[in-house]
Coordinates of C-alpha atoms in Angstrom, one line a residue:
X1291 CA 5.5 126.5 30.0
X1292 CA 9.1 127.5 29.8
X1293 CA 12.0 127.4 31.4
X1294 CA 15.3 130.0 30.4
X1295 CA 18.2 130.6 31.5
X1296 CA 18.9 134.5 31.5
X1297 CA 22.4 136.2 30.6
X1298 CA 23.9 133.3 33.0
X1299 CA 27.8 133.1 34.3
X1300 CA 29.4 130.4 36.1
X1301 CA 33.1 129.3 37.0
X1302 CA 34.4 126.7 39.2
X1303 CA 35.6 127.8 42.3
X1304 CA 39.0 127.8 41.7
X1305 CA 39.5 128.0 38.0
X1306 CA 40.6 130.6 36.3
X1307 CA 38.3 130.9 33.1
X1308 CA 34.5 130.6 33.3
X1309 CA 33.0 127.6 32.1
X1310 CA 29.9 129.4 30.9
X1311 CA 29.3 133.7 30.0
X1312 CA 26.4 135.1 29.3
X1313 CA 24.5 132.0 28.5
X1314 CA 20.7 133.0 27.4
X1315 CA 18.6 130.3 26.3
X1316 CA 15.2 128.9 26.5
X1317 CA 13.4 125.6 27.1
X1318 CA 9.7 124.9 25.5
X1319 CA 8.0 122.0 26.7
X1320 CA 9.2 118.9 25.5
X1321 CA 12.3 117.5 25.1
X1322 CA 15.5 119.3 24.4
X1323 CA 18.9 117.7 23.7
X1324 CA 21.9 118.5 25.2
X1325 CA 24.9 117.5 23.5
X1326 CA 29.0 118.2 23.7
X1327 CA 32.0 116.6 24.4
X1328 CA 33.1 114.9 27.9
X1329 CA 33.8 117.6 30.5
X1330 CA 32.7 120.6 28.3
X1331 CA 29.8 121.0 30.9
X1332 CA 26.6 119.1 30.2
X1333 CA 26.0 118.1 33.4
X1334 CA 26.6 120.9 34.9
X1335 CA 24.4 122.9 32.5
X1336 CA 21.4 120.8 33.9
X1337 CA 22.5 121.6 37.3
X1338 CA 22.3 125.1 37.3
X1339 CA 18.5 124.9 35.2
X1340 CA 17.7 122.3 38.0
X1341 CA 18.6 124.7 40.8
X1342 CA 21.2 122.3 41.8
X1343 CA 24.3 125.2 41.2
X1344 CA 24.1 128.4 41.6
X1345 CA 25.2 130.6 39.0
X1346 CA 27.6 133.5 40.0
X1347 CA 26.3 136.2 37.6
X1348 CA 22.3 135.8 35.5
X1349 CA 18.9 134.4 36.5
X1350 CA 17.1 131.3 35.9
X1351 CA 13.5 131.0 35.7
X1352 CA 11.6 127.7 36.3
X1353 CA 8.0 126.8 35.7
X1354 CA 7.6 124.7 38.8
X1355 CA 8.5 121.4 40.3
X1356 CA 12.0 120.5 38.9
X1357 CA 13.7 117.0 39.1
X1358 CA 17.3 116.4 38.2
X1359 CA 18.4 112.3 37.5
X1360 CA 22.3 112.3 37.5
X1361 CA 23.9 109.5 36.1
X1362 CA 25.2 107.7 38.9
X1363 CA 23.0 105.6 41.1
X1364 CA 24.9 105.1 44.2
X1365 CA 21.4 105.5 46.8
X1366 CA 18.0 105.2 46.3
X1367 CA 16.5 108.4 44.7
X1368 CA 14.0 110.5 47.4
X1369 CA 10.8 109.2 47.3
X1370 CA 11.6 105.3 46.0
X1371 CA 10.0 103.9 49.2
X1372 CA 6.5 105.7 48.9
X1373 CA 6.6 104.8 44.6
X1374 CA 6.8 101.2 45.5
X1375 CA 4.2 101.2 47.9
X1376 CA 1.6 103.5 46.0
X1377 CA -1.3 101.7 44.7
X1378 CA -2.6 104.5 42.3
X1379 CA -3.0 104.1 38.9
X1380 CA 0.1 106.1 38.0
X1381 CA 2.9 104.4 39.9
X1382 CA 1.2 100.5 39.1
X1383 CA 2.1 101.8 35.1
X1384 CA 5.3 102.6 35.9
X1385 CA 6.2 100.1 37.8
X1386 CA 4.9 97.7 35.0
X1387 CA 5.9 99.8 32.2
X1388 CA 10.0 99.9 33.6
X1389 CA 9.5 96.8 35.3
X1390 CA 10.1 97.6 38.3
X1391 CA 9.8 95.4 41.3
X1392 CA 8.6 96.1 45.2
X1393 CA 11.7 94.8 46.9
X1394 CA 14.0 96.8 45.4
X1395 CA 15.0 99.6 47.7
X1396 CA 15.6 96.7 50.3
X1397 CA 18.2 95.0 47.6
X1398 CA 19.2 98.3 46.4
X1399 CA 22.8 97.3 46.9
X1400 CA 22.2 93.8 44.9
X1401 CA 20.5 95.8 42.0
X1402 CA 22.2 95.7 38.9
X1403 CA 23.2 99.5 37.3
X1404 CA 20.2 99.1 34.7
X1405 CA 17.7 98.2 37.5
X1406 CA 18.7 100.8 39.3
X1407 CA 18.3 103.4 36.5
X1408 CA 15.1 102.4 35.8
X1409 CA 14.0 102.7 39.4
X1410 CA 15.4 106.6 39.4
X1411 CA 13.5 107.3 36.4
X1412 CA 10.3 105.6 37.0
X1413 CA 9.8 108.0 40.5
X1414 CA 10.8 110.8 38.4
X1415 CA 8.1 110.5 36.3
X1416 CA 5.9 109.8 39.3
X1417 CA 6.1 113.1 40.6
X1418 CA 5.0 114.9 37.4
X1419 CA 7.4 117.7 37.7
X1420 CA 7.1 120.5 35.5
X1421 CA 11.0 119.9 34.5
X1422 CA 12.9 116.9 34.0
X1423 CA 16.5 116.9 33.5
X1424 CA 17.7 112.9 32.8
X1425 CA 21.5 112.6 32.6
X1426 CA 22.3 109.3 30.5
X1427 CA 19.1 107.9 31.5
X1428 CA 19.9 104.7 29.2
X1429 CA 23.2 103.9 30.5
X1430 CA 23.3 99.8 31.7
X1431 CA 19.5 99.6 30.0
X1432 CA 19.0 96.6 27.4
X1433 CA 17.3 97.1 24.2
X1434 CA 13.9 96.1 26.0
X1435 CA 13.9 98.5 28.4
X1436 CA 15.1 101.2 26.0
X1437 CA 12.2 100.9 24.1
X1438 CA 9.8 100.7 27.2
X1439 CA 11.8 103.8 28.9
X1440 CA 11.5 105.6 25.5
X1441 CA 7.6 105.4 25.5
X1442 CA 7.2 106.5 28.8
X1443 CA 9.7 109.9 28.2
X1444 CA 7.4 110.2 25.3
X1445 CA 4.5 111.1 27.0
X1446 CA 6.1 113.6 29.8
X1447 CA 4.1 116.5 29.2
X1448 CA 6.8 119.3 30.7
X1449 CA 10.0 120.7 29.7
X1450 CA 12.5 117.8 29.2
X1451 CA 16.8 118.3 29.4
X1452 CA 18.2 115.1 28.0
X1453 CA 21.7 114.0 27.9
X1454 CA 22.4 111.1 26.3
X1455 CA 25.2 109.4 24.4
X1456 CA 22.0 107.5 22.6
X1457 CA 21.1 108.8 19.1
X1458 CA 18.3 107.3 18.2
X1459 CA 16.8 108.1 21.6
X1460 CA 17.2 111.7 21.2
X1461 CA 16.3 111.1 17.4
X1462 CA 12.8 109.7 18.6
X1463 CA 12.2 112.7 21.3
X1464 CA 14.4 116.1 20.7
X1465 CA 13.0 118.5 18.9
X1466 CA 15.9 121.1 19.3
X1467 CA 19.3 120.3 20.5
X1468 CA 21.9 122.6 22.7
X1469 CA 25.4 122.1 22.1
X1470 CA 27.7 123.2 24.9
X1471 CA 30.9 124.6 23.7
X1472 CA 32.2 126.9 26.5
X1473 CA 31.9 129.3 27.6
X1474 CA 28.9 129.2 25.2
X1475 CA 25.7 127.2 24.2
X1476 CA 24.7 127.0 20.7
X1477 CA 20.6 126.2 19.9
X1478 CA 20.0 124.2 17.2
X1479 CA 16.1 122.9 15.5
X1480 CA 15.6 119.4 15.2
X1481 CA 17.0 115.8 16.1
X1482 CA 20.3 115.5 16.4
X1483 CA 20.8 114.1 13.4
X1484 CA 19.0 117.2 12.1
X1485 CA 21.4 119.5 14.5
X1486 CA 24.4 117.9 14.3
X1487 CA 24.5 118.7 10.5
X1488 CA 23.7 121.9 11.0
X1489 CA 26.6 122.3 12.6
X1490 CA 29.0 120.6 10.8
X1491 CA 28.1 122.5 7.8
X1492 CA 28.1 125.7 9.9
X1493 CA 32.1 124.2 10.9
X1494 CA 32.9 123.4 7.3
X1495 CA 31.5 127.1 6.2
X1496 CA 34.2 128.6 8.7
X1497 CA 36.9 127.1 7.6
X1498 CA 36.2 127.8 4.3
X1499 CA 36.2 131.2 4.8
X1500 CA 38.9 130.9 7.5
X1501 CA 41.0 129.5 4.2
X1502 CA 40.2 132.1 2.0
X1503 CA 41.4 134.9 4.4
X1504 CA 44.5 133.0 4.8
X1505 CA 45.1 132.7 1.0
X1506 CA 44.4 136.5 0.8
X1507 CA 46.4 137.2 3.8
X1508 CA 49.6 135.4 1.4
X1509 CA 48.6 137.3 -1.1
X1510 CA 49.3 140.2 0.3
X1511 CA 52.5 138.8 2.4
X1512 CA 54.1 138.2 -0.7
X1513 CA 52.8 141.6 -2.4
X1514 CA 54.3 143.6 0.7
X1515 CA 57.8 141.7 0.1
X1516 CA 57.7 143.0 -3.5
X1517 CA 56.9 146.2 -2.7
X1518 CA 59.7 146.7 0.3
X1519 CA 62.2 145.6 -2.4
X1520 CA 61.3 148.2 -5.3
X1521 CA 61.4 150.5 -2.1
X1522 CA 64.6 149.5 -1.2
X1523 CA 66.0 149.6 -4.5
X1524 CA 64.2 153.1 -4.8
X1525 CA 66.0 154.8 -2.2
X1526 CA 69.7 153.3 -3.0
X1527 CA 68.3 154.9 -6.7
X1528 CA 67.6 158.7 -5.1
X1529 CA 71.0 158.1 -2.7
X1530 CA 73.7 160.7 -3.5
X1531 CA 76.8 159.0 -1.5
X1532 CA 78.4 157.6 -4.2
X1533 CA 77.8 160.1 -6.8
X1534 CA 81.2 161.9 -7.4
X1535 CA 81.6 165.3 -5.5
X1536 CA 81.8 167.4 -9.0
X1537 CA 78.6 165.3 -10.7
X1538 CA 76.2 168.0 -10.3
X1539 CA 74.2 167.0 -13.4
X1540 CA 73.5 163.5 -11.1
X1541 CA 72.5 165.3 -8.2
X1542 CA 70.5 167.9 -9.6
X1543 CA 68.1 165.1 -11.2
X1544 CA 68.0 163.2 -8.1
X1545 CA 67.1 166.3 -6.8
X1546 CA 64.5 167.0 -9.2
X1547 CA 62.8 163.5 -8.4
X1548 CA 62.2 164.5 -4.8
X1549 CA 60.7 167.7 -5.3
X1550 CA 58.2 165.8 -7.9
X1551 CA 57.3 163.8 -5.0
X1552 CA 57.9 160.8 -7.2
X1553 CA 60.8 159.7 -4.9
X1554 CA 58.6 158.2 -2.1
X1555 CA 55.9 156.3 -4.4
X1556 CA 57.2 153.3 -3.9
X1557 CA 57.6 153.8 0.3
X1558 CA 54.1 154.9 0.1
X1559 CA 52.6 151.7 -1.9
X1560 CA 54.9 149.5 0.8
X1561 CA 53.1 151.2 3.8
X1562 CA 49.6 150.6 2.2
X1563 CA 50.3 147.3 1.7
X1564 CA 51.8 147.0 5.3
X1565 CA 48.1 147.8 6.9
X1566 CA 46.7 145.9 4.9
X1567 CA 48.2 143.1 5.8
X1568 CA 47.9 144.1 9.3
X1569 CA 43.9 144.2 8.9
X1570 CA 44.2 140.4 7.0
X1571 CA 46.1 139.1 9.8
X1572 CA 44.1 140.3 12.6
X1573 CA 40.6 138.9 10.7
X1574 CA 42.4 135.7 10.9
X1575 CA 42.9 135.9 14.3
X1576 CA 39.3 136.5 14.9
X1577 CA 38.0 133.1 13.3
X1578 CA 37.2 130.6 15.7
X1579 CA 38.2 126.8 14.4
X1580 CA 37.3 123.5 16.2
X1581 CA 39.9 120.8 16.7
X1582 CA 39.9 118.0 14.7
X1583 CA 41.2 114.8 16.7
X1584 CA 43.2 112.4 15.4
X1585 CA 42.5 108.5 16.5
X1586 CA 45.7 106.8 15.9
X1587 CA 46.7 106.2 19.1
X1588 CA 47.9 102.2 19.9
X1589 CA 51.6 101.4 20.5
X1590 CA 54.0 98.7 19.6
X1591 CA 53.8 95.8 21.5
X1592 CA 50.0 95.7 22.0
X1593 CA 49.4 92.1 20.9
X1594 CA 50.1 88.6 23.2
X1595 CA 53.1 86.5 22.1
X1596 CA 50.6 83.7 23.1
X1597 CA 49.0 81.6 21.2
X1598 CA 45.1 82.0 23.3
X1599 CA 44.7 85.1 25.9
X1600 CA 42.7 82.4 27.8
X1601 CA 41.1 79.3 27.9
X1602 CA 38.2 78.3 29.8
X1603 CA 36.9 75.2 30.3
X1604 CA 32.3 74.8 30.0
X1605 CA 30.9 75.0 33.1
X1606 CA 28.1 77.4 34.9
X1607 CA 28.1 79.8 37.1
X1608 CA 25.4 81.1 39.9
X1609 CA 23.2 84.0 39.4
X1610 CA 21.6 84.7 42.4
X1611 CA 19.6 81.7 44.6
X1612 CA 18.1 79.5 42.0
X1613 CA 19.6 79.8 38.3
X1614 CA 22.7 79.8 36.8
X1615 CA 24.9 80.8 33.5
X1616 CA 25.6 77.6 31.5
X1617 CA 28.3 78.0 29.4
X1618 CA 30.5 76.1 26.7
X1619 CA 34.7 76.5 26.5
X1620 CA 35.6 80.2 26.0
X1621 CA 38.9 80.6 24.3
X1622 CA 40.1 84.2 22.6
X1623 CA 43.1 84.3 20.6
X1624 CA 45.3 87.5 20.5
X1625 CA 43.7 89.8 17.8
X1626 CA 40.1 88.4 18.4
X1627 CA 37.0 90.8 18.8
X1628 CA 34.2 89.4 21.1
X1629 CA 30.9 91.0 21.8
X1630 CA 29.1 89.8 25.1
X1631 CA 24.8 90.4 24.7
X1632 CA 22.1 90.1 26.3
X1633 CA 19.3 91.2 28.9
X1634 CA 20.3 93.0 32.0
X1635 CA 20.3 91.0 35.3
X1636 CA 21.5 87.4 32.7
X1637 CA 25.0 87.2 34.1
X1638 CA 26.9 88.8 31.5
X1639 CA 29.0 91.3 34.8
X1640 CA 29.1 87.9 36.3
X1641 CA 30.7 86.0 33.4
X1642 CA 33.2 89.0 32.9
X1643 CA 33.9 88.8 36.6
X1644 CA 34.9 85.1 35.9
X1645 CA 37.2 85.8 32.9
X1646 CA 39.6 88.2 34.8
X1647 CA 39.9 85.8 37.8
X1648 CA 40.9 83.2 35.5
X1649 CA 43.2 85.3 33.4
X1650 CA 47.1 84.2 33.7
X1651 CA 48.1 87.5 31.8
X1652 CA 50.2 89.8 33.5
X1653 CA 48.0 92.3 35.2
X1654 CA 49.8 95.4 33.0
X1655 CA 48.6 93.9 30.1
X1656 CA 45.0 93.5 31.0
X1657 CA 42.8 96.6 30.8
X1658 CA 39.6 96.2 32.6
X1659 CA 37.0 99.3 32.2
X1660 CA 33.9 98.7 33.9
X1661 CA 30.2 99.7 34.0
X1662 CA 30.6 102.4 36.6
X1663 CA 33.8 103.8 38.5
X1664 CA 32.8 105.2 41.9
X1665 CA 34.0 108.5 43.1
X1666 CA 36.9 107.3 45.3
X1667 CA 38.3 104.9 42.2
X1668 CA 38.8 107.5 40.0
X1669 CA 40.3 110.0 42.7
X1670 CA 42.5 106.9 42.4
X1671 CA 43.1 106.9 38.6
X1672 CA 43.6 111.1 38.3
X1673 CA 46.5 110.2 41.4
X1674 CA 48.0 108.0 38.9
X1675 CA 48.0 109.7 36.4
X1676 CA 49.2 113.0 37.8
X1677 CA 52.3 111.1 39.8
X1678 CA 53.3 110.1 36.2
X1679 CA 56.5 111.4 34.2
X1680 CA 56.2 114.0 32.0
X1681 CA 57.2 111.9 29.0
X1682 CA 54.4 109.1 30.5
X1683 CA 51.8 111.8 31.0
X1684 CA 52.3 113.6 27.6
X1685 CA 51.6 109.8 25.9
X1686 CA 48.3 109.6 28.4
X1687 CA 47.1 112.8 27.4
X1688 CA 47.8 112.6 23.8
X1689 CA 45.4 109.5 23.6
X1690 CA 42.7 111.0 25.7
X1691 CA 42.6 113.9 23.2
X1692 CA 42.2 111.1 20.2
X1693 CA 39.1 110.5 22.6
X1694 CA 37.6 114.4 22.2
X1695 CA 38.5 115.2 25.8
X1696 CA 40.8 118.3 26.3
X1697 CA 43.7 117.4 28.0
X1698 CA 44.6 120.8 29.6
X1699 CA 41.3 120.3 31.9
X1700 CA 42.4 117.2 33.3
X1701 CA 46.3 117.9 34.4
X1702 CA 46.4 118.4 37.6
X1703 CA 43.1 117.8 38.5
X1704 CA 41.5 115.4 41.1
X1705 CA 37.8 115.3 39.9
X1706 CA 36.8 114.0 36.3
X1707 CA 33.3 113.6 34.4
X1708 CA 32.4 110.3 34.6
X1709 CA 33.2 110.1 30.7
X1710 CA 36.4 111.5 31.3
X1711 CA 37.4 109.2 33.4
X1712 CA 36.7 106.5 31.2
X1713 CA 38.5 107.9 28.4
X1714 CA 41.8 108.4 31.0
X1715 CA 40.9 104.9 32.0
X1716 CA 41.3 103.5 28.4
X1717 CA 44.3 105.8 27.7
X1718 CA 46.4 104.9 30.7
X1719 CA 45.8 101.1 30.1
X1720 CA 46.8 101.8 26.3
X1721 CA 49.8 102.9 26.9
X1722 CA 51.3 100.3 28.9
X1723 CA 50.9 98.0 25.8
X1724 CA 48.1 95.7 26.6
X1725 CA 47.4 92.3 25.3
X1726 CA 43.7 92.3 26.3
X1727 CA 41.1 95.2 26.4
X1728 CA 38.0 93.7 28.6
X1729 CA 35.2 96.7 28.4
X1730 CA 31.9 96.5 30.3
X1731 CA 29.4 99.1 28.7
X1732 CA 32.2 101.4 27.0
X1733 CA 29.6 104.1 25.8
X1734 CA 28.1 104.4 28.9
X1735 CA 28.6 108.2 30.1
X1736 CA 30.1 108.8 26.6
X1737 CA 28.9 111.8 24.2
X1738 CA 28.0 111.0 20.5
X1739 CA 31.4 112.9 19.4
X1740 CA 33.5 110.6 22.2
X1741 CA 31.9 107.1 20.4
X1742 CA 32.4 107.9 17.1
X1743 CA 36.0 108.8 18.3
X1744 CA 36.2 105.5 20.3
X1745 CA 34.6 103.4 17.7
X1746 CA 37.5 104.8 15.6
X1747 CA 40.3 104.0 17.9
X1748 CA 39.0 100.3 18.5
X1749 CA 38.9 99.7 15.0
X1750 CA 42.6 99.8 14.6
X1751 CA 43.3 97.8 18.0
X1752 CA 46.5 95.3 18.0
X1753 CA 45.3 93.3 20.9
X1754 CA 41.9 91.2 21.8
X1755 CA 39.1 93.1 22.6
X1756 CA 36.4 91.5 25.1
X1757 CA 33.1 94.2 25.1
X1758 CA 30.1 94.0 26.7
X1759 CA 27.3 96.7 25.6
X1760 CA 23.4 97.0 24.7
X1761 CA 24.8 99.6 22.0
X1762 CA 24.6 96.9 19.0
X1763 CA 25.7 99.5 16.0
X1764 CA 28.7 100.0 18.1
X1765 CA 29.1 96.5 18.8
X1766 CA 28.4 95.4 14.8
X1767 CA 31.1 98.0 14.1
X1768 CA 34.3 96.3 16.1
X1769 CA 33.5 92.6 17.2
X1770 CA 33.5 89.5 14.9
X1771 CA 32.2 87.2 17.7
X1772 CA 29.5 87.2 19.3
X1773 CA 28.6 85.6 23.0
X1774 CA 25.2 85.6 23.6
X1775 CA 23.2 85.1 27.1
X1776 CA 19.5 84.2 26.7
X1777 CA 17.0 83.0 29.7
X1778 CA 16.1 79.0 28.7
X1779 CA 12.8 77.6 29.8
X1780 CA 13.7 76.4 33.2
X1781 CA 15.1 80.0 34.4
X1782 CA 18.7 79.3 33.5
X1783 CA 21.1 81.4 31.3
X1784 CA 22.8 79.4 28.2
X1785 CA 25.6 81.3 26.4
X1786 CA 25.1 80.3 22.5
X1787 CA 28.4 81.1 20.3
X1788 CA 27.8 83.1 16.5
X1789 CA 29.8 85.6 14.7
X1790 CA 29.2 89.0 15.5
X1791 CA 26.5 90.5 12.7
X1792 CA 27.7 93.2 10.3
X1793 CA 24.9 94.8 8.9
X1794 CA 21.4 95.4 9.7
X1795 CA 19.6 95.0 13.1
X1796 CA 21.1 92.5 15.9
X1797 CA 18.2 90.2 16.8

C-alpha cells in the first residue's frame, strides 16, 4: 500500500510564486511525519494527498478510502451520528478507548475542544480508511487521553500523514518524517528526533561550506586588487608621454618590452583573476542558507507598576449542572509565572474565563490568547494589523519572525494558518507593552520549530505570564507556580497551590 504524490505543482490562486514545484514523494503504510514552520504548507500538503485540493500541474495516487481530520472542530465530523449508535465491536472500543460518550453530537456545541477532537478521531478510525491524514490531532487533549489516542493511532494499519506540534507523539509513531520547505519537501528516515538531526547537520554542513567559499571568494577579492595595481603601475611604466621628445634610448626599450609581449603580463594575470572571482561569486550565490531567528523581542514598559495584577478572593465556580471548581485566593504579582493543569472538561477555560472578568487592568495591557480563534476573529486580527502604521506594523512583524513565521506571507493578507495567527496574536499584544500575558493552550496549532522559538521568547518575559497547557516540558520550562485542578471524591474540582516542577515528569 502506498500512496505518492507524482511531480506535483500548486499555487494559491492569486499568489505569485508557487507554494509547491515538482513535489515527488511517497507514503508506505504507517505513519509519516510532516513537519515545517507555520504557514509553510503542512496543511495544505495533506489536502492535496487527501483529494481535498487539487493540484494545478502532477498526479496523486491513492490506495483507497482517504480521510482528512483538520484541526478545527467547528461541526460534527460526517458520520458522528451513525459511530455513536453502532453497537459493533469496533466502534464500542473506540468509544471506550477515547472515551467517548453517546450524547455528544446533541451537545456538540457544549463540548469542550479536547472532546471534540477525540470524537473526530475516534469516527476516523471507525471507517478503516486506507489513508489517514490527522492535523494536530492532540491539540486541547490531556496527558490521559494522549496516551489512550496514541495507542489507538498505533494500531492503524494504513498509510498515516501526521501533523503535530507533539514530539514524543511522532517520536512513538513516525518512522520517516517530510519537512516542507517550499516550494519543496525534503524525506527524511526516522523519528523526528532522528530527522530533525539529520537536518540540522545537513544545515550546519552548508554553511560550512557556504563559509569556505566566502573566505575563498576574499581571497581572491583581495588577490584581484593586487593584481589591478601592479597592472596599473605597469602601464604608467610602458607610457611614453612623459618621456622627453629626444630620449630615444627610453622609448626604444619601452618599445622593446611590448614586442616581448612582456608588457601585458600583468593585465593578463588581472583578467584571470577577474573570472575567477566571477566563478566564486556566482557559487556563493547558488548556496541556499536557512534563516536563523532571533527571540529577543519584549519592549520597555512590559511590567505593572502595581504591586498584584489581581486578587481574587476563594470561592467556586459552576461546571456544568451538579459540580463545581473550589478554589482558594488567587493573587499574581507582576513578574510571576503560573501554570494552570489538569484534565480536560475540570474548569480550567472556566476559571481563566473568571480571571479576565475580574481583571481591573487596562484592557491594552492584557493579552488574552485562547484555545481556538474562529475564522471570522482572525479575519478580525489580520484587519488590525494591516490598518496599522508602517512603523507599528514593522515592530508586529519583526516579533512574528522571532516566532519562525515569515513575515512577507502575512502583509496584506486576510487569511492566516491557525498557528500564524496565534503567533500575530502574541506579537500584536506584545507590542503594546502588556502587563499580563493570559495563554490558553499556547502550542496548540504550533510546529516543533515555533515552540522552541516561543518557549525562548517567554523565557525572557517582563510581565506575568498566566498559561494553561497539557504540554508539561513546555510548562516546566517557563512557570514557577503551579495551579492544579483535580476531580475530589464527591465530583467537585479543588484547585491545590505548588510550585511549578523543574525537572523530571509532572505527576
Amino acid at each position: 500500500m502506498l500512496l505518492s504524490l507524482n511531480d506535483l505543482s500548486f499555487t494559491y490562486e492569486g499568489s505569485a510564486d508557487p507554494l509547491f514545484e515538482h513535489v515527488s514523494v511517497s507514503f508506505p503504510t504507517g505513519w509519516s511525519g510532516i513537519v515545517g514552520a507555520n504557514g509553510a504548507g503542512k496543511t495544505t500538503l495533506l489536502r492535496l494527498a487527501c483529494g481535498e485540493l487539487a493540484a494545478n500541474r502532477g498526479s496523486v495516487h491513492r490506495p483507497g478510502l482517504t480521510i482528512y481530520c483538520p484541526q478545527r472542530t467547528d461541526t460534527p465530523s460526517e458520520g458522528l451520528g451513525q459511530f455513536l449508535e453502532s453497537l459493533d465491536p469496533d466502534a464500542w472500543e473506540l468509544r471506550g478507548r477515547l472515551a467517548v460518550e453517546s450524547d455528544w453530537l446533541s451537545r456538540w456545541d457544549t463540548l469542550s475542544h479536547g472532546e471534540r477532537k477525540r470524537a473526530q478521531i475516534a469516527v476516523a478510525l471507525w471507517r478503516k480508511p486506507d489513508v489517514l491524514a490527522l492535523d494536530e490531532p492532540t491539540n486541547h487533549i490531556d496527558a490521559d487521553a494522549r496516551d489512550l489516542l496514541a495507542g489507538a493511532l498505533r494500531a492503524f494499519r494504513g498509510v498515516g500523514l501526521l501533523v503535530s506540534h507533539d514530539r514524543e507523539l511522532i517520536d512513538a509513531l513516525c518512522r520517516q518524517c517530510v519537512f516542507v520547505e517550499p516550494p519543496s519537501v525534503t524525506m527524511r528516515p526516522g523519528s523526528y528526533t532522528e530527522a530533525s538531526e539529520q537536518a540540522r547537520l545537513e544545515d550546519q554542513h552548508v554553511r560550512d561550506e557556504y563559509e569556505q567559499a566566502k573566505s575563498a571568494a576574499e581571497r581572491l577579492r583581495r588577490e584581484a586588487i593586487r593584481r589591478h595595481e601592479l597592472a596599473s603601475r605597469a602601464d604608467k611604466r610602458r607610457s611614453k608621454r612623459k618621456i622627453p621628445v629626444r630620449d630615444h634610448d627610453a622609448k626604444g626599450k619601452i618599445d622593446a618590452v611590448r614586442v616581448s609581449g612582456a608588457d601585458g603580463k600583468a593585465g593578463r594575470l588581472a583578467k584571470q583573476i577577474d573570472a575567477r572571482v566571477q566563478r566564486a561569486e556566482s557559487r556563493l550565490g547558488e548556496f541556499e542558507i536557512k534563516r536563523r531567528y532571533e527571540t529577543s523581542f519584549w519592549l520597555d514598559g512590559s511590567r505593572s507598576p502595581r504591586n498584584l495584577l489581581f486578587s481574587i478572593p476563594a470561592g467556586s465556580l459552576k461546571l456544568g449542572e451538579r459540580r463545581r471548581l473550589i478554589f482558594p485566593e488567587l493573587a499574581m504579582q507582576p513578574e510571576d509565572r503560573v501554570a494552570v493543569t489538569g484534565p480536560n472538561g475540570d474548569g480550567k477555560s472556566t476559571l481563566i474565563r473568571h480571571i479576565i472578568g475580574a481583571l481591573t487592568l487596562p484592557t491594552d495591557k492584557v493579552v488574552y490568547l485562547p484555545q481556538e480563534i474562529s475564522l471570522s476573529e482572525s479575519r478580525a486580527i489580520m484587519a488590525e494589523v494591516n490598518s496599522l502604521s508602517r512603523e507599528q506594523l514593522g515592530t508586529v512583524m519583526t516579533m512574528v519572525s522571532c516566532l519562525g513565521s515569515r513575515p512577507g506571507r502575512l502583509v496584506g493578507s486576510m487569511e492566516s494558518s491557525p498557528g500564524e495567527i496565534r503567533k500575530v496574536l502574541l506579537a500584536l499584544g506584545v507590542s503594546k507593552r502588556p502587563h499580563l500575558i493570559i495563554m490558553d493552550e499556547p502550542t496548540n496549532h504550533l510546529d516543533l520549530p515555533a515552540i522552541e522559538c516561543l518557549e525562548e521568547a517567554l523565557a525572557g518575559c517582563p510581565c506575568g505570564l498566566l498559561l494553561v497547557s497539557h504540554d508539561l516540558r513546555f510548562l516546566s520550562r517557563l512557570a514557577t507556580t503551579r495551579w492544579h485542578l483535580s476531580p475530589g471524591i464527591n465530583g467537585d474540582v479543588h484547585l491545590s497551590i505548588s510550585a511549578m516542577p523543574q525537572d523530571g515528569p509532572i505527576i
